[in-house]
């Protein structure tokens, strides 16, 4: 069957959107709890010179997503044939 | 000689770009003119895909550091969704767009839409929007290129003897614009799409080298990252270390979510990204590029945040935060290293302009002229392509001489508008076999017009909404959400309504190499 968009491609896209949702909930969700509404707060706890909320809310999810991305790049994205390149179309064909 | 180090670095960069253009020209000798000049014969490798498919421009190396220095740690949250860019860019649309482009023979983004939905009106709409938006983008980038060169030309130079002041533009600015025009147009005309892509790879590597050099220098000069954070807190209060940012509500939660969606998903709708997804050579390349871009983004963005937080301890109280990158580089690095670091944004601007010019040329020549005159010879198309690059660049350069200050806002506007117009149609192209050309057309115009409606009233009124980046011009943030989100939602609604009209064009058929061999 010469299906242009395979079920595997759809699955991969759906997984990426799930990762996107998880990353956005973690990053924006955590930061919204720990980094906002603190105008009169004392200076934050620093970890390695960074505010703790940056470490747990941005840097940590960043490296988790990096690991997931490298897994996708290592084989999570399946190799598929792209097909033969067809001639450049022209208006006259429509 | 060291006083001329930044200028010499730029001259070396320009010479290297010309050589890259010549190399690209030699590589384009195989295949027909259209497919090689506008698409590099669908032969992009991993490095080219990884380092050029996502939108990076001079802003990455100039505007972003300025935000970090000014608003503090909240900018790490503002840029956080770059963690998702490699997956979103390559793993969602990569394979479907690559396959559909091959199955239809499409060479340009408008052609992809036109062939997938079998609609000439859709193709012409896409061409029109692309040319319109890229022309605005070109003017802004030309200005950026001229400003960088203006900064490194010695003020006592002989430039004044030969170049006049034009309006409020100094002779150094005019000279910088002229040099930028000649160099960028020359190598783009000569090397086409591959020249644009290869110079982009070159500048991306230059940028990474600059960051790797700056990181230890900045941390050493600041006395550690904690010293930078403390200096920022002392100067701007504890808000420097918290959200929504120092001195202003730079990033309320609604905008934090908006930018998370925008940076990671808007790239899917950028014509510059889509055309690269049509041009890679295999899915192995796509996989490798995904991993390489993930590592590259990690090496660039997190260190840039660290460097310019540390800058608070090294260059305290800088009023024009836009200048923090060159000021910091000149302060902590020797002149030759700072010259190299300053060359990176110049290279980024050159690569962006080059890419825009090729896409405008492909829209004018392939999408308009070639479709009207299908029997035009390759020699005629080649001449027209090169002529359109020169004339488009000339129009943009002349407009730059009269450019008002709203150009920085226009850069954001053009990027957001392109995504608003093309994101939903691109997803429909890949994943919606029952979508109609009316649906795609409605999505394209609905997204673009919604974005326009949220920008124009803000510009006309000039009211500061009190959130987002401080600027001279602001869009309308309904419920505190960025225009891109509303425009994309409107585009999706228009698509759903439009899909009820007309007949689905259906997906094109994949032509397998293996089935062809069996038939033989």
CSV table of C-alpha atoms in Angstrom, one decimal, chain B residues 196-401:
chain,number,residue,atom,x,y,z
B,196,UNK,CA,22.1,30.1,1.9
B,197,UNK,CA,22.1,26.8,3.8
B,198,UNK,CA,25.9,26.4,4.0
B,199,UNK,CA,26.5,30.0,5.2
B,200,UNK,CA,23.9,29.3,7.8
B,201,UNK,CA,25.7,26.2,9.0
B,202,UNK,CA,29.0,28.2,9.0
B,203,UNK,CA,27.5,31.0,11.2
B,204,UNK,CA,25.8,28.5,13.5
B,205,UNK,CA,29.2,26.8,14.2
B,206,UNK,CA,30.7,30.3,14.7
B,207,UNK,CA,28.0,31.1,17.2
B,208,UNK,CA,28.6,27.9,19.2
B,209,UNK,CA,32.4,28.6,19.2
B,210,UNK,CA,31.6,32.1,20.5
B,211,UNK,CA,29.4,30.8,23.3
B,212,UNK,CA,32.0,28.1,24.3
B,213,UNK,CA,34.7,30.8,24.5
B,214,UNK,CA,32.5,33.3,26.4
B,215,UNK,CA,31.2,31.0,29.0
B,216,UNK,CA,34.4,30.3,31.1
B,217,UNK,CA,35.6,33.9,30.4
B,218,UNK,CA,32.3,35.4,31.8
B,219,UNK,CA,32.2,33.1,34.8
B,220,UNK,CA,35.8,33.8,35.6
B,221,UNK,CA,35.4,37.6,35.3
B,222,UNK,CA,32.2,37.6,37.4
B,223,UNK,CA,33.7,35.5,40.1
B,224,UNK,CA,31.1,32.8,39.6
B,225,UNK,CA,27.4,32.6,38.6
B,226,UNK,CA,26.2,33.4,42.1
B,227,UNK,CA,28.0,36.7,42.0
B,228,UNK,CA,26.1,37.6,38.8
B,229,UNK,CA,22.8,36.7,40.3
B,230,UNK,CA,23.6,38.8,43.5
B,231,UNK,CA,24.7,41.7,41.4
B,232,UNK,CA,21.4,41.6,39.5
B,233,UNK,CA,19.4,41.4,42.7
B,234,UNK,CA,21.3,44.4,44.2
B,235,UNK,CA,20.7,46.5,41.1
B,236,UNK,CA,17.1,45.5,40.2
B,237,UNK,CA,15.7,43.9,43.4
B,238,UNK,CA,14.8,40.3,44.1
B,239,UNK,CA,12.5,40.3,41.1
B,240,UNK,CA,15.7,39.7,39.1
B,241,UNK,CA,15.8,36.2,40.4
B,242,UNK,CA,12.0,35.5,40.1
B,243,UNK,CA,9.2,35.8,37.6
B,244,UNK,CA,7.6,37.9,36.0
B,245,UNK,CA,11.0,39.7,35.7
B,246,UNK,CA,13.0,42.7,36.9
B,247,UNK,CA,11.5,46.1,36.6
B,248,UNK,CA,8.5,45.0,34.6
B,249,UNK,CA,5.9,42.2,34.1
B,250,UNK,CA,8.0,40.8,31.3
B,251,UNK,CA,6.5,37.3,31.5
B,252,UNK,CA,3.2,36.8,33.3
B,253,UNK,CA,2.1,33.1,33.5
B,254,UNK,CA,-0.2,33.6,30.4
B,255,UNK,CA,2.7,34.8,28.4
B,256,UNK,CA,5.0,32.0,29.7
B,257,UNK,CA,2.6,29.5,28.3
B,258,UNK,CA,2.2,31.5,25.1
B,259,UNK,CA,5.9,31.6,24.5
B,260,UNK,CA,6.3,27.9,25.4
B,261,UNK,CA,3.8,27.2,22.6
B,262,UNK,CA,5.2,29.7,20.2
B,263,UNK,CA,8.9,28.9,20.2
B,264,UNK,CA,8.3,25.1,19.9
B,265,UNK,CA,5.4,25.1,17.5
B,266,UNK,CA,5.7,28.3,15.4
B,267,UNK,CA,8.8,26.9,13.7
B,268,UNK,CA,6.6,24.3,12.0
B,269,UNK,CA,4.8,27.0,10.2
B,270,UNK,CA,7.9,29.0,9.1
B,271,UNK,CA,8.5,28.7,5.3
B,272,UNK,CA,12.3,28.5,5.9
B,273,UNK,CA,11.7,25.4,8.0
B,274,UNK,CA,9.1,23.8,5.7
B,275,UNK,CA,11.4,24.2,2.7
B,276,UNK,CA,14.2,22.4,4.5
B,277,UNK,CA,11.8,19.5,5.4
B,278,UNK,CA,11.2,19.2,1.7
B,279,UNK,CA,14.9,19.1,1.0
B,280,UNK,CA,16.6,16.5,3.2
B,281,UNK,CA,17.9,13.3,1.7
B,282,UNK,CA,16.7,10.5,4.0
B,283,UNK,CA,15.0,9.7,7.3
B,284,UNK,CA,18.4,8.7,8.7
B,285,UNK,CA,19.4,12.3,8.2
B,286,UNK,CA,16.2,13.5,9.9
B,287,UNK,CA,17.0,11.3,13.0
B,288,UNK,CA,20.6,12.5,13.2
B,289,UNK,CA,19.6,16.1,12.8
B,290,UNK,CA,17.0,15.8,15.6
B,291,UNK,CA,19.8,14.6,18.0
B,292,UNK,CA,22.3,17.1,16.8
B,293,UNK,CA,19.9,20.1,17.2
B,294,UNK,CA,18.9,19.0,20.7
B,295,UNK,CA,22.6,19.0,21.8
B,296,UNK,CA,23.3,22.3,19.9
B,297,UNK,CA,20.3,24.1,21.5
B,298,UNK,CA,21.4,22.9,25.0
B,299,UNK,CA,24.9,24.2,24.3
B,300,UNK,CA,23.7,27.5,23.1
B,301,UNK,CA,20.7,28.7,25.1
B,302,UNK,CA,21.4,27.6,28.7
B,303,UNK,CA,25.0,28.9,28.5
B,304,UNK,CA,23.8,32.2,27.0
B,305,UNK,CA,21.5,32.7,30.0
B,306,UNK,CA,24.4,31.9,32.4
B,307,UNK,CA,26.8,34.3,30.5
B,308,UNK,CA,24.5,37.3,30.6
B,309,UNK,CA,23.4,36.8,34.2
B,310,UNK,CA,27.1,36.8,35.0
B,311,UNK,CA,27.4,40.0,32.9
B,312,UNK,CA,25.6,41.8,35.6
B,313,UNK,CA,28.7,41.5,37.8
B,314,UNK,CA,31.1,42.4,35.0
B,315,UNK,CA,29.3,45.3,33.3
B,316,UNK,CA,27.0,46.7,36.0
B,317,UNK,CA,24.4,49.4,35.1
B,318,UNK,CA,24.6,49.3,31.3
B,319,UNK,CA,21.8,51.6,30.1
B,320,UNK,CA,21.5,50.3,26.6
B,321,UNK,CA,21.1,46.6,27.2
B,322,UNK,CA,21.0,45.9,23.4
B,323,UNK,CA,24.8,46.6,23.5
B,324,UNK,CA,25.6,44.0,26.2
B,325,UNK,CA,27.0,41.4,23.8
B,326,UNK,CA,29.6,43.6,22.1
B,327,UNK,CA,30.4,45.4,25.3
B,328,UNK,CA,30.9,42.2,27.2
B,329,UNK,CA,32.9,40.6,24.4
B,330,UNK,CA,35.3,43.6,24.1
B,331,UNK,CA,35.7,43.7,27.9
B,332,UNK,CA,36.5,40.1,28.7
B,333,UNK,CA,38.1,38.7,25.6
B,334,UNK,CA,41.1,39.8,23.6
B,335,UNK,CA,40.3,41.8,20.4
B,336,UNK,CA,40.7,38.9,18.0
B,337,UNK,CA,38.4,36.7,20.0
B,338,UNK,CA,35.9,39.5,20.4
B,339,UNK,CA,36.1,40.0,16.7
B,340,UNK,CA,35.2,36.4,16.1
B,341,UNK,CA,32.3,36.7,18.6
B,342,UNK,CA,31.0,39.8,16.9
B,343,UNK,CA,31.3,38.1,13.5
B,344,UNK,CA,28.7,35.5,14.6
B,345,UNK,CA,25.6,37.8,14.6
B,346,UNK,CA,26.8,39.3,11.3
B,347,UNK,CA,27.0,35.9,9.8
B,348,UNK,CA,23.5,35.1,11.2
B,349,UNK,CA,22.1,38.2,9.5
B,350,UNK,CA,23.8,37.3,6.2
B,351,UNK,CA,22.4,33.8,6.3
B,352,UNK,CA,18.9,34.9,7.1
B,353,UNK,CA,18.9,37.5,4.3
B,354,UNK,CA,20.3,34.9,1.9
B,355,UNK,CA,17.5,32.4,2.8
B,356,UNK,CA,14.8,35.1,2.4
B,357,UNK,CA,16.1,36.1,-1.0
B,358,UNK,CA,16.1,32.6,-2.3
B,359,UNK,CA,12.6,32.0,-1.1
B,360,UNK,CA,11.3,35.2,-2.6
B,361,UNK,CA,13.0,34.4,-5.8
B,362,UNK,CA,11.5,30.9,-5.9
B,363,UNK,CA,8.0,32.3,-5.3
B,364,UNK,CA,8.3,34.9,-8.1
B,365,UNK,CA,10.0,32.7,-10.6
B,366,UNK,CA,8.8,29.2,-9.9
B,367,UNK,CA,5.3,29.9,-8.4
B,368,UNK,CA,4.3,32.7,-10.6
B,369,UNK,CA,6.4,32.9,-13.8
B,370,UNK,CA,7.1,29.2,-14.4
B,371,UNK,CA,3.5,28.2,-13.8
B,372,UNK,CA,2.2,30.9,-16.2
B,373,UNK,CA,4.8,29.9,-18.8
B,374,UNK,CA,5.5,26.2,-18.4
B,375,UNK,CA,7.6,26.1,-21.6
B,376,UNK,CA,10.1,28.6,-20.4
B,377,UNK,CA,13.7,27.4,-20.8
B,378,UNK,CA,16.0,26.7,-17.9
B,379,UNK,CA,18.3,29.5,-19.2
B,380,UNK,CA,15.4,32.0,-19.0
B,381,UNK,CA,14.4,30.8,-15.5
B,382,UNK,CA,18.0,31.0,-14.3
B,383,UNK,CA,18.3,34.6,-15.5
B,384,UNK,CA,15.0,35.6,-14.0
B,385,UNK,CA,15.9,33.9,-10.6
B,386,UNK,CA,19.1,35.9,-10.4
B,387,UNK,CA,17.5,39.1,-11.5
B,388,UNK,CA,14.7,38.7,-9.0
B,389,UNK,CA,17.3,38.2,-6.2
B,390,UNK,CA,19.2,41.4,-7.1
B,391,UNK,CA,16.1,43.5,-7.6
B,392,UNK,CA,14.4,42.3,-4.4
B,393,UNK,CA,17.6,43.0,-2.4
B,394,UNK,CA,17.9,46.5,-4.1
B,395,UNK,CA,14.3,47.3,-3.1
B,396,UNK,CA,15.0,46.2,0.5
B,397,UNK,CA,18.2,48.1,0.7
B,398,UNK,CA,16.6,51.3,-0.5
B,399,UNK,CA,13.7,50.8,2.0
B,400,UNK,CA,16.3,50.4,4.7
B,401,UNK,CA,17.6,53.9,4.0
